[in-house]
Coordinates of C-alpha atoms in Angstrom, one line a residue:
Chain A
X1 CA -30.3 -182.8 180.7
X2 CA -32.3 -183.4 177.5
X3 CA -33.9 -179.9 178.0
X4 CA -30.4 -178.3 178.0
X5 CA -29.4 -180.4 175.0
X6 CA -32.5 -179.3 173.1
X7 CA -31.8 -175.7 174.0
X8 CA -28.2 -176.0 172.8
X9 CA -29.4 -177.5 169.5
X10 CA -31.9 -174.7 169.2
X11 CA -29.2 -172.1 169.7
X12 CA -27.0 -173.9 167.2
X13 CA -29.8 -173.6 164.6
X14 CA -30.2 -169.9 165.4
X15 CA -26.4 -169.4 165.1
X16 CA -26.4 -171.1 161.7
X17 CA -29.3 -169.0 160.5
X18 CA -27.5 -165.8 161.6
X19 CA -24.4 -167.1 159.8
X20 CA -26.4 -167.6 156.6
X21 CA -28.0 -164.2 156.7
X22 CA -24.7 -162.5 157.7
X23 CA -23.0 -164.1 154.8
X24 CA -25.8 -163.1 152.5
X25 CA -25.6 -159.5 153.7
X26 CA -21.8 -159.4 153.2
X27 CA -22.1 -161.0 149.8
X28 CA -24.3 -158.1 148.7
X29 CA -20.9 -156.4 148.2
X30 CA -19.1 -159.5 146.8
X31 CA -15.9 -157.8 145.7
X32 CA -15.5 -155.9 149.0
X33 CA -16.0 -159.2 150.8
X34 CA -13.5 -161.2 148.8
X35 CA -10.9 -158.4 148.9
X36 CA -11.2 -158.2 152.7
X37 CA -10.7 -161.9 153.1
X38 CA -7.7 -161.9 150.8
X39 CA -6.2 -158.8 152.4
X40 CA -6.3 -160.4 155.9
X41 CA -4.8 -163.6 154.5
X42 CA -1.9 -161.6 152.9
X43 CA -1.4 -159.5 156.1
X44 CA -1.0 -162.6 158.2
X45 CA 1.3 -164.1 155.6
X46 CA 3.7 -161.1 155.8
X47 CA 4.2 -161.8 159.5
X48 CA 5.1 -165.5 158.9
X49 CA 7.6 -164.4 156.2
X50 CA 9.1 -162.0 158.7
X51 CA 9.6 -164.7 161.3
X52 CA 10.9 -167.2 158.7
X53 CA 13.6 -164.6 157.7
X54 CA 14.3 -164.0 161.4
X55 CA 14.9 -167.7 162.0
X56 CA 17.2 -168.0 159.0
X57 CA 19.5 -165.7 161.0
X58 CA 18.8 -167.1 164.5
X59 CA 17.6 -170.7 164.0
X60 CA 16.8 -171.3 167.7
X61 CA 15.5 -168.8 170.3
X62 CA 15.4 -170.3 173.8
X63 CA 14.4 -173.7 172.3
X64 CA 11.9 -172.3 169.8
X65 CA 12.4 -172.9 166.1
X66 CA 10.7 -171.4 163.0
X67 CA 8.4 -174.4 163.0
X68 CA 7.2 -173.6 166.5
X69 CA 6.6 -169.9 165.6
X70 CA 4.7 -170.9 162.5
X71 CA 2.6 -173.2 164.6
X72 CA 2.0 -170.4 167.1
X73 CA 0.9 -168.0 164.4
X74 CA -1.3 -170.7 162.7
X75 CA -3.1 -171.6 165.9
X76 CA -3.5 -168.0 166.9
X77 CA -4.9 -167.0 163.5
X78 CA -7.2 -170.0 163.4
X79 CA -8.6 -169.3 166.9
X80 CA -8.9 -165.6 166.3
X81 CA -10.6 -166.3 163.0
X82 CA -13.2 -168.6 164.5
X83 CA -13.8 -166.3 167.4
X84 CA -14.3 -163.1 165.4
X85 CA -15.9 -164.5 162.2
X86 CA -18.7 -166.2 164.1
X87 CA -18.9 -163.9 167.1
X88 CA -18.0 -160.6 165.5
X89 CA -20.3 -158.7 167.8
X90 CA -18.1 -159.4 170.8
X91 CA -15.9 -156.6 169.6
X92 CA -18.9 -154.3 169.4
X93 CA -19.9 -154.8 173.1
X94 CA -18.3 -151.6 174.4
X95 CA -19.8 -149.7 171.5
X96 CA -23.3 -151.2 172.0
X97 CA -23.2 -150.5 175.7
X98 CA -21.8 -147.0 175.5
X99 CA -24.2 -145.9 172.8
X100 CA -27.2 -147.5 174.3
X101 CA -27.7 -149.9 171.4
X102 CA -28.3 -153.1 173.3
X103 CA -32.0 -152.2 173.2
X104 CA -32.7 -154.1 169.9
X105 CA -31.1 -157.2 171.3
X106 CA -33.0 -157.0 174.6
X107 CA -36.3 -157.0 172.8
X108 CA -35.8 -160.6 171.7
X109 CA -36.8 -163.7 173.7
X110 CA -33.3 -165.1 173.8
X111 CA -30.5 -165.1 176.4
X112 CA -28.9 -161.8 175.6
X113 CA -25.2 -162.6 175.5
X114 CA -25.2 -165.7 173.3
X115 CA -27.8 -164.1 171.0
X116 CA -25.7 -160.9 170.8
X117 CA -22.5 -162.9 170.1
X118 CA -23.8 -164.8 167.1
X119 CA -25.6 -161.7 165.6
X120 CA -22.8 -160.4 163.4
X121 CA -20.0 -162.0 161.4
X122 CA -16.7 -160.6 160.1
X123 CA -15.4 -161.3 156.6
X124 CA -11.8 -160.4 157.5
X125 CA -11.7 -162.8 160.4
X126 CA -12.8 -165.6 158.0
X127 CA -9.5 -164.8 156.2
X128 CA -7.6 -165.3 159.5
X129 CA -9.2 -168.7 160.1
X130 CA -8.5 -169.9 156.5
X131 CA -4.9 -168.6 156.9
X132 CA -4.4 -170.5 160.2
X133 CA -5.5 -173.8 158.9
X134 CA -3.8 -173.4 155.5
X135 CA -0.4 -172.3 157.0
X136 CA -0.4 -175.2 159.5
X137 CA -1.3 -177.7 156.8
X138 CA 1.0 -176.3 154.2
X139 CA 4.2 -175.5 156.2
X140 CA 4.1 -178.0 159.1
X141 CA 2.6 -180.9 157.1
X142 CA 1.1 -182.5 160.2
X143 CA -0.1 -186.1 160.5
X144 CA -3.7 -186.8 161.3
X145 CA -3.5 -186.7 165.1
X146 CA -1.6 -183.3 165.0
X147 CA -4.2 -181.9 162.6
X148 CA -7.1 -183.1 164.7
X149 CA -5.4 -181.6 167.8
X150 CA -4.9 -178.4 166.0
X151 CA -8.6 -178.1 165.0
X152 CA -9.6 -178.9 168.6
X153 CA -7.2 -176.3 170.0
X154 CA -8.3 -173.7 167.6
X155 CA -11.8 -173.9 169.3
X156 CA -10.2 -173.6 172.7
X157 CA -8.2 -170.5 171.6
X158 CA -11.4 -169.0 170.2
X159 CA -13.1 -169.6 173.5
X160 CA -10.3 -167.6 175.3
X161 CA -10.5 -164.8 172.7
X162 CA -14.2 -164.5 173.0
X163 CA -14.3 -164.6 176.8
X164 CA -11.5 -162.1 177.1
X165 CA -13.3 -159.7 174.7
X166 CA -16.6 -160.1 176.6
X167 CA -14.8 -159.3 179.9
X168 CA -13.0 -156.2 178.5
X169 CA -16.1 -155.0 176.6
X170 CA -18.4 -155.4 179.7
X171 CA -16.2 -152.9 181.5
X172 CA -18.2 -150.3 179.6
X173 CA -21.1 -150.9 182.0
X174 CA -18.8 -149.7 184.8
X175 CA -16.3 -147.3 183.2
X176 CA -18.2 -145.8 180.3
X177 CA -16.9 -146.1 176.8
X178 CA -14.0 -148.5 176.7
X179 CA -13.9 -149.0 173.0
X180 CA -10.2 -147.9 172.7
X181 CA -9.2 -149.9 175.8
X182 CA -10.9 -153.0 174.3
X183 CA -8.9 -152.6 171.1
X184 CA -5.7 -152.1 173.0
X185 CA -6.2 -155.1 175.2
X186 CA -7.2 -157.3 172.3
X187 CA -4.1 -156.1 170.4
X188 CA -1.9 -156.8 173.4
X189 CA -3.4 -160.3 173.7
X190 CA -2.6 -161.1 170.1
X191 CA 0.9 -159.5 170.2
X192 CA 2.0 -161.4 173.4
X193 CA 0.6 -164.7 172.2
X194 CA 2.5 -164.6 168.9
X195 CA 5.9 -164.4 170.5
X196 CA 7.7 -167.5 171.8
X197 CA 6.5 -167.6 175.4
X198 CA 9.9 -168.9 176.6
X199 CA 11.3 -165.4 176.2
X200 CA 9.0 -164.2 179.1
X201 CA 9.7 -165.1 182.7
X202 CA 8.5 -164.4 186.2
X203 CA 5.9 -161.7 186.8
X204 CA 5.3 -161.3 183.0
X205 CA 4.6 -165.0 182.7
X206 CA 2.1 -164.7 185.6
X207 CA 0.3 -161.9 183.8
X208 CA 0.2 -163.9 180.6
X209 CA -1.7 -166.6 182.4
X210 CA -4.1 -164.3 184.2
X211 CA -5.0 -160.7 183.3
X212 CA -3.8 -160.9 179.7
X213 CA -4.3 -164.6 179.0
X214 CA -1.8 -164.8 176.1
X215 CA -0.4 -168.1 177.5
X216 CA -3.7 -169.8 176.8
X217 CA -3.8 -168.8 173.2
X218 CA -0.1 -169.1 172.3
X219 CA 2.2 -171.0 174.6
X220 CA -0.1 -173.9 175.8
X221 CA -1.5 -174.7 172.3
X222 CA 2.0 -174.7 170.8
X223 CA 3.3 -176.9 173.6
X224 CA 0.4 -179.3 173.1
X225 CA 1.1 -179.6 169.4
X226 CA 4.8 -179.9 169.9
X227 CA 4.5 -182.7 172.4
X228 CA 1.2 -184.1 171.2
X229 CA 0.0 -183.9 174.7
X230 CA -3.6 -183.5 176.1
X231 CA -2.7 -181.8 179.4
X232 CA -2.0 -178.4 177.8
X233 CA -5.2 -178.9 175.8
X234 CA -7.2 -179.4 179.0
X235 CA -5.5 -176.3 180.4
X236 CA -6.5 -174.2 177.4
X237 CA -10.1 -175.3 177.7
X238 CA -10.1 -174.9 181.5
X239 CA -8.7 -171.4 181.2
X240 CA -11.3 -170.5 178.6
X241 CA -14.1 -171.9 180.7
X242 CA -13.1 -170.0 183.9
X243 CA -12.6 -166.8 181.9
X244 CA -16.0 -167.3 180.2
X245 CA -17.7 -167.7 183.6
X246 CA -16.1 -164.5 184.9
X247 CA -16.9 -162.6 181.7
X248 CA -20.6 -163.7 181.8
X249 CA -20.9 -162.7 185.4
X250 CA -19.3 -159.3 184.7
X251 CA -21.6 -158.8 181.7
X252 CA -24.9 -159.6 183.4
X253 CA -24.0 -157.9 186.6
X254 CA -23.3 -154.8 184.6
X255 CA -26.5 -155.1 182.6
X256 CA -28.6 -153.7 185.5
X257 CA -26.5 -150.4 185.1
X258 CA -27.3 -150.2 181.4
X259 CA -28.7 -146.8 180.4
X260 CA -29.9 -147.2 176.8
X261 CA -29.8 -144.3 174.4
X262 CA -31.6 -142.6 171.5
X263 CA -29.3 -142.9 168.6
X264 CA -30.5 -143.8 165.1
X265 CA -29.6 -147.5 164.4
X266 CA -29.9 -150.0 161.6
X267 CA -29.0 -153.7 161.6
X268 CA -27.2 -155.9 159.1
Chain B
X1 CA -57.8 -157.6 183.1
X2 CA -55.0 -155.1 182.8
X3 CA -52.3 -155.6 180.2
X4 CA -50.0 -153.0 181.8
X5 CA -49.8 -151.9 185.4
X6 CA -47.3 -149.4 186.9
X7 CA -47.1 -148.4 190.5
X8 CA -44.9 -145.6 191.6
X9 CA -42.3 -146.5 188.9
X10 CA -39.2 -144.4 189.2
X11 CA -36.0 -144.1 187.2
X12 CA -33.2 -141.8 188.0
X13 CA -29.8 -141.3 186.3
X14 CA -26.6 -140.1 187.6
X15 CA -25.2 -137.5 185.2
X16 CA -21.9 -135.7 185.2
X17 CA -22.1 -132.0 184.9
X18 CA -19.4 -129.6 183.8
X19 CA -16.1 -130.5 182.1
X20 CA -12.5 -131.4 182.9
X21 CA -11.5 -132.3 186.4
X22 CA -14.1 -130.2 188.1
X23 CA -17.0 -132.3 187.1
X24 CA -19.8 -133.0 189.6
X25 CA -22.3 -135.7 189.6
X26 CA -26.0 -135.0 189.9
X27 CA -29.1 -137.2 190.0
X28 CA -31.7 -136.6 187.3
X29 CA -35.2 -137.9 187.6
X30 CA -36.4 -139.3 184.3
X31 CA -39.5 -141.0 185.6
X32 CA -41.0 -139.8 188.8
X33 CA -43.2 -142.3 190.7
X34 CA -45.5 -142.8 187.7
X35 CA -48.6 -145.0 188.2
X36 CA -51.3 -146.0 185.6
X37 CA -53.1 -149.1 184.3
X38 CA -54.0 -150.1 180.8
X39 CA -56.7 -152.7 180.2
X40 CA -56.2 -155.4 177.6
X41 CA -57.1 -154.3 174.1
X42 CA -57.0 -150.6 174.8
X43 CA -55.0 -148.2 172.7
X44 CA -53.3 -145.4 174.6
X45 CA -51.3 -142.4 173.4
X46 CA -48.5 -141.6 175.8
X47 CA -47.4 -138.1 175.0
X48 CA -45.2 -135.4 176.4
X49 CA -42.5 -133.0 175.4
X50 CA -38.9 -134.2 174.6
X51 CA -37.2 -135.5 177.7
X52 CA -40.6 -136.0 179.5
X53 CA -39.8 -139.6 180.3
X54 CA -41.9 -141.4 177.7
X55 CA -39.2 -143.5 176.1
X56 CA -37.6 -144.3 179.5
X57 CA -41.0 -145.6 180.7
X58 CA -41.4 -147.8 177.6
X59 CA -37.9 -149.1 178.0
X60 CA -38.7 -150.2 181.5
X61 CA -41.9 -151.8 180.4
X62 CA -40.1 -153.8 177.7
X63 CA -37.4 -154.9 180.2
X64 CA -34.6 -152.9 178.6
X65 CA -34.1 -150.7 181.7
X66 CA -34.2 -151.5 185.4
X67 CA -36.2 -149.0 187.4
X68 CA -34.7 -147.3 190.4
X69 CA -37.8 -148.1 192.4
X70 CA -41.5 -149.0 192.0
X71 CA -43.3 -151.9 190.4
X72 CA -44.6 -152.7 187.0
X73 CA -46.1 -155.7 185.2
X74 CA -46.9 -156.3 181.6
X75 CA -49.2 -159.3 180.9
X76 CA -48.6 -160.4 184.5
X77 CA -44.8 -160.4 184.1
X78 CA -42.2 -158.1 185.6
X79 CA -40.4 -156.8 182.5
X80 CA -36.9 -156.5 183.8
X81 CA -37.0 -159.9 185.6
X82 CA -38.9 -161.9 182.9
X83 CA -37.5 -160.1 179.9
X84 CA -37.1 -163.2 177.6
X85 CA -40.5 -164.7 178.6
X86 CA -42.2 -161.3 178.0
X87 CA -40.5 -160.8 174.7
X88 CA -42.6 -163.6 173.2
X89 CA -45.8 -161.7 174.0
X90 CA -44.9 -158.1 173.2
X91 CA -43.8 -156.3 170.1
X92 CA -41.9 -153.0 170.0
X93 CA -41.2 -150.5 167.2
X94 CA -38.8 -147.7 167.8
X95 CA -39.1 -145.0 165.1
X96 CA -35.3 -144.3 165.3
X97 CA -34.3 -148.0 165.5
X98 CA -34.7 -150.7 163.0
X99 CA -34.8 -154.5 163.4
X100 CA -34.7 -155.0 159.6
X101 CA -31.4 -156.0 158.1
X102 CA -30.2 -153.0 156.1
X103 CA -28.6 -155.0 153.2
X104 CA -31.2 -157.7 153.0
X105 CA -34.9 -157.8 151.9
X106 CA -37.6 -157.8 154.6
X107 CA -38.4 -161.4 153.7
X108 CA -35.0 -162.4 155.1
X109 CA -35.6 -160.6 158.3
X110 CA -39.0 -162.3 158.7
X111 CA -37.3 -165.7 158.2
X112 CA -34.7 -164.9 160.8
X113 CA -37.3 -163.6 163.3
X114 CA -39.2 -166.8 162.9
X115 CA -36.1 -168.6 164.1
X116 CA -35.5 -166.1 166.9
X117 CA -39.1 -166.5 168.2
X118 CA -39.2 -170.2 167.6
X119 CA -42.2 -170.0 165.3
X120 CA -43.1 -173.3 163.6
X121 CA -42.7 -173.5 159.8
X122 CA -46.5 -173.7 159.1
X123 CA -47.5 -171.1 161.6
X124 CA -44.7 -168.8 160.2
X125 CA -45.9 -169.1 156.6
X126 CA -49.5 -168.5 157.5
X127 CA -48.7 -165.5 159.7
X128 CA -46.2 -164.1 157.2
X129 CA -48.6 -164.4 154.2
X130 CA -51.4 -162.7 156.3
X131 CA -49.1 -159.8 157.2
X132 CA -47.8 -159.5 153.6
X133 CA -51.4 -159.1 152.4
X134 CA -52.7 -156.8 155.2
X135 CA -49.6 -154.6 155.2
X136 CA -49.3 -154.6 151.4
X137 CA -45.7 -155.8 151.5
X138 CA -45.7 -158.0 148.4
X139 CA -44.3 -155.4 146.0
X140 CA -41.1 -154.8 148.0
X141 CA -40.8 -158.0 150.0
X142 CA -37.7 -159.1 148.2
X143 CA -36.1 -155.7 147.8
X144 CA -33.1 -154.8 150.0
X145 CA -34.2 -152.6 152.9
X146 CA -31.7 -149.9 152.0
X147 CA -33.6 -149.4 148.7
X148 CA -37.0 -149.0 150.4
X149 CA -38.8 -145.7 151.1
X150 CA -39.1 -144.7 154.7
X151 CA -42.9 -145.5 154.5
X152 CA -42.3 -148.9 153.1
X153 CA -39.6 -149.6 155.7
X154 CA -41.9 -148.7 158.6
X155 CA -44.7 -150.9 157.2
X156 CA -42.3 -153.8 157.1
X157 CA -41.0 -152.8 160.5
X158 CA -44.4 -153.0 162.1
X159 CA -45.3 -156.2 160.3
X160 CA -42.0 -157.7 161.6
X161 CA -42.9 -156.7 165.1
X162 CA -46.3 -158.5 164.7
X163 CA -44.9 -161.7 163.3
X164 CA -44.9 -163.5 166.6
X165 CA -48.5 -162.5 167.3
X166 CA -47.8 -160.2 170.3
X167 CA -50.6 -159.2 172.7
X168 CA -49.1 -155.8 173.5
X169 CA -47.4 -153.4 171.0
X170 CA -45.2 -150.6 172.0
X171 CA -44.8 -147.9 169.4
X172 CA -42.2 -145.2 170.1
X173 CA -42.6 -142.4 167.6
X174 CA -43.3 -144.8 164.7
X175 CA -44.3 -142.1 162.2
X176 CA -41.2 -139.9 162.7
X177 CA -40.0 -138.6 159.3
X178 CA -42.9 -140.1 157.3
X179 CA -44.9 -138.2 154.8
X180 CA -48.7 -137.6 155.2
X181 CA -49.8 -140.6 153.1
X182 CA -47.4 -143.0 154.8
X183 CA -48.4 -141.7 158.2
X184 CA -52.1 -142.3 157.4
X185 CA -51.4 -145.8 156.1
X186 CA -49.5 -146.7 159.2
X187 CA -52.1 -145.3 161.6
X188 CA -54.9 -147.2 159.8
X189 CA -53.0 -150.5 160.0
X190 CA -52.2 -150.1 163.7
X191 CA -55.8 -149.0 164.5
X192 CA -57.2 -151.9 162.5
X193 CA -55.0 -154.4 164.3
X194 CA -56.1 -152.9 167.7
X195 CA -59.8 -153.2 166.8
X196 CA -59.7 -156.6 165.0
X197 CA -57.0 -158.5 166.9
X198 CA -57.6 -156.9 170.4
X199 CA -54.0 -155.8 170.4
X200 CA -53.1 -153.5 173.3
X201 CA -51.2 -150.5 172.0
X202 CA -49.1 -148.0 173.8
X203 CA -48.0 -145.2 171.4
X204 CA -45.7 -142.3 171.9
X205 CA -45.8 -139.6 169.3
X206 CA -45.5 -135.9 168.8
X207 CA -48.0 -136.1 166.0
X208 CA -51.5 -135.3 167.0
X209 CA -52.8 -137.2 163.9
X210 CA -51.3 -140.4 165.3
X211 CA -53.0 -139.9 168.6
X212 CA -56.4 -139.1 167.0
X213 CA -56.3 -142.0 164.6
X214 CA -54.9 -144.7 166.9
X215 CA -55.7 -143.9 170.5
X216 CA -58.8 -143.8 172.6
X217 CA -57.1 -142.6 175.7
X218 CA -54.3 -140.1 176.2
X219 CA -51.7 -140.0 179.0
X220 CA -49.7 -136.8 179.1
X221 CA -46.4 -137.0 180.9
X222 CA -44.1 -134.1 181.8
X223 CA -41.0 -134.0 184.0
X224 CA -41.5 -137.8 184.6
X225 CA -45.0 -137.4 186.0
X226 CA -48.5 -138.1 184.6
X227 CA -50.2 -134.7 184.3
X228 CA -53.2 -135.8 182.4
X229 CA -55.0 -139.1 181.8
X230 CA -58.3 -139.0 179.9
X231 CA -60.1 -140.1 176.8
X232 CA -59.0 -138.4 173.6
X233 CA -62.5 -137.1 172.9
X234 CA -62.8 -135.6 176.4
X235 CA -59.4 -134.0 176.2
X236 CA -60.5 -132.5 172.9
X237 CA -63.7 -131.2 174.5
X238 CA -62.2 -130.0 177.7
X239 CA -59.2 -128.2 176.3
X240 CA -61.1 -126.8 173.3
X241 CA -61.9 -123.3 174.3
X242 CA -63.0 -122.5 170.8
X243 CA -65.0 -123.8 167.8
X244 CA -64.4 -123.1 164.1
X245 CA -67.6 -122.1 162.4
X246 CA -67.7 -122.2 158.5
X247 CA -70.7 -120.4 156.9
X248 CA -71.8 -120.1 153.3
X249 CA -74.5 -117.5 152.3
X250 CA -76.9 -117.3 149.4
X251 CA -76.5 -113.5 149.4
X252 CA -73.8 -111.1 150.7
X253 CA -74.4 -111.1 154.5
X254 CA -74.4 -108.1 156.8
X255 CA -71.4 -107.5 159.0
X256 CA -71.2 -109.7 162.0
X257 CA -69.8 -108.3 165.3
X258 CA -70.1 -110.5 168.3
X259 CA -67.8 -110.4 171.4
X260 CA -65.7 -113.6 171.5
X261 CA -65.9 -114.2 167.7
X262 CA -63.0 -113.6 165.4
X263 CA -63.3 -113.6 161.6
X264 CA -60.5 -115.9 160.4
X265 CA -61.3 -115.7 156.7
X266 CA -64.1 -113.9 154.7
X267 CA -65.2 -113.6 151.1
X268 CA -68.4 -112.2 149.6
X269 CA -70.5 -115.3 150.3
X270 CA -68.5 -117.2 152.9
X271 CA -66.7 -116.7 156.1
X272 CA -64.7 -118.7 158.7
X273 CA -65.2 -117.7 162.3
X274 CA -63.4 -118.7 165.5
X275 CA -65.8 -118.7 168.4
X276 CA -64.4 -118.5 171.9
X277 CA -67.1 -120.6 173.6
X278 CA -66.3 -119.2 177.0
X279 CA -67.3 -115.8 175.9
X280 CA -70.0 -116.5 173.3
X281 CA -72.2 -119.6 173.2
X282 CA -72.3 -121.4 169.9
X283 CA -76.1 -121.3 169.6
X284 CA -76.1 -117.5 170.1
X285 CA -73.5 -117.1 167.4
X286 CA -75.4 -119.3 165.0
X287 CA -78.6 -117.3 165.7
X288 CA -76.7 -114.0 164.9
X289 CA -75.2 -115.6 161.7
X290 CA -78.7 -116.6 160.5
X291 CA -79.9 -113.0 161.1
X292 CA -77.0 -111.7 159.0
X293 CA -78.2 -113.3 155.8
X294 CA -79.8 -116.4 154.2
X295 CA -77.5 -119.3 155.1
X296 CA -76.7 -122.0 152.4
X297 CA -74.4 -124.2 154.5
X298 CA -72.9 -124.2 158.0
X299 CA -70.2 -126.4 159.6
X300 CA -68.9 -126.5 163.1
X301 CA -65.4 -127.9 163.6
X302 CA -63.1 -128.5 166.6
X303 CA -59.7 -126.9 166.4
X304 CA -56.9 -129.3 165.4
X305 CA -55.6 -131.6 168.3
X306 CA -52.1 -130.1 167.6
X307 CA -53.3 -126.9 169.1
X308 CA -54.8 -128.6 172.1
X309 CA -51.6 -130.5 172.8
X310 CA -49.5 -127.4 172.4
X311 CA -51.9 -125.7 174.9
X312 CA -51.5 -128.6 177.4
X313 CA -47.7 -128.5 177.1
X314 CA -47.6 -124.8 177.6
X315 CA -49.9 -125.0 180.7
X316 CA -47.9 -127.8 182.4
X317 CA -45.3 -125.3 183.1
X318 CA -47.7 -123.2 185.1
X319 CA -47.4 -123.7 188.9
X320 CA -51.1 -124.4 189.6
X321 CA -51.5 -126.8 186.6
X322 CA -50.6 -130.1 188.1
X323 CA -53.2 -130.1 190.8
X324 CA -55.9 -129.1 188.4
X325 CA -55.3 -131.8 185.8
X326 CA -54.6 -134.7 188.1
X327 CA -58.0 -134.1 189.6
X328 CA -59.4 -134.8 186.1
X329 CA -58.2 -138.4 185.7

């Protein structure tokens, strides 16, 4: 047990080091970095404005109010921001596999997948995370338990986003280049999770809690925050955990089929 | 003890041929039941034409690729099973891939690598300072990699791969794109490290200069099979059907006509001759040269290794070649 704990602390240290160097690399182009963060913040804000306008016309949609939709957007953005600012490389998995560029990562004495994930950060995703926390704090004005629950949930949502992206990205081992498919699936996950889940029923709802786990990043967190309930929180983390196990298996099973490549490549 | 052992290692790929809906799959053999051993501390050049299977072999030995069949061990570990454990003991430099962070100075990459390899602070500082001194990195250590010349980058690259004190170093075309001076610097450094630190080196290169400067043994691979395995000096001797004779005279010499001797260059008092040693023995040629006029100076040189390698590559396509050379190793 102590061994695993030490290993975890060691990886945490490595992740922090990567974060420091990634930030340093991105700040080499300071203006570009700041403008990307701001642009993503503004982009997200436009959507919230759109929904606010929508709810001024239709105040309640199947029991959902503007406050619920803002919560939905905030938790989604915060989870997405955490996932892709700290684990940016998860989006690159199909690219790295298809172009044979996992080589550099495989030469290091670290577990491949966790090392790969912490290797690159995204400036724009940091903008998403800031947006999520800021919007929830500013528009919803939560009390301390709600805010703490929001923070906890944002990590659960991040777990689902990362696991889903690993799973879709790892399909490159089996199907060839799935870069476009990965983008579409991630886009679909975000799109479905930012609509009030009560508008979906039956088979679609089933899909949203399985193949396209939008229910775990939208509906359940919003429900947990609305009811201040821990059961949906546990469901979010359980869903994320199961998905991460499946994704890890699919990734490592596919790794034996990896074919490398000979493209020129630079890091950072 | 052997640092590297391969036994009937094989790697095949399934490739799709043709286009559209009529595509067919075919199996391509990249490495064909290859076997060899490399003792600890030996420096070996692993050469062959493009697509011969060099990089695929190195990728299997570093644990990047799984073989289709066969066995291999590096420092007693099976690379594709013990990849993480092995990574602490090997270094790898791929000429077309960089582990340096493009927007950051080499010093930052070194710091990060110390974390990745779990090198203690004191050990890291000692090792880093030693590498900075030996590889002459001080002048550009804090300059962003994107602003470095290719030669500086490759020096930093190799230093980075030695930071964790590996026992085996894989170099896959490390001098690709480098100028003559940078090539020479790099070869000297690797060679020095091999001699002084007992580092086992497996080098692939298309540059004969790399092979001569770094390796003692040469393995030639073609179509995924070892077609020649011998010492570099022996290869040079065996495949060298000619010698270059440079002669300077005190007086204008008489004309020299010997079967098997070609005049490459001639001026009033000097000439450069190519001697086909299978036709004319070198002592007979020297005797004739001395008879032609009073000799001031005489030099005998081997032809450049590039020519020898080109000769081997051209012969490996001949049907009877394989049997002949495998018998040599």
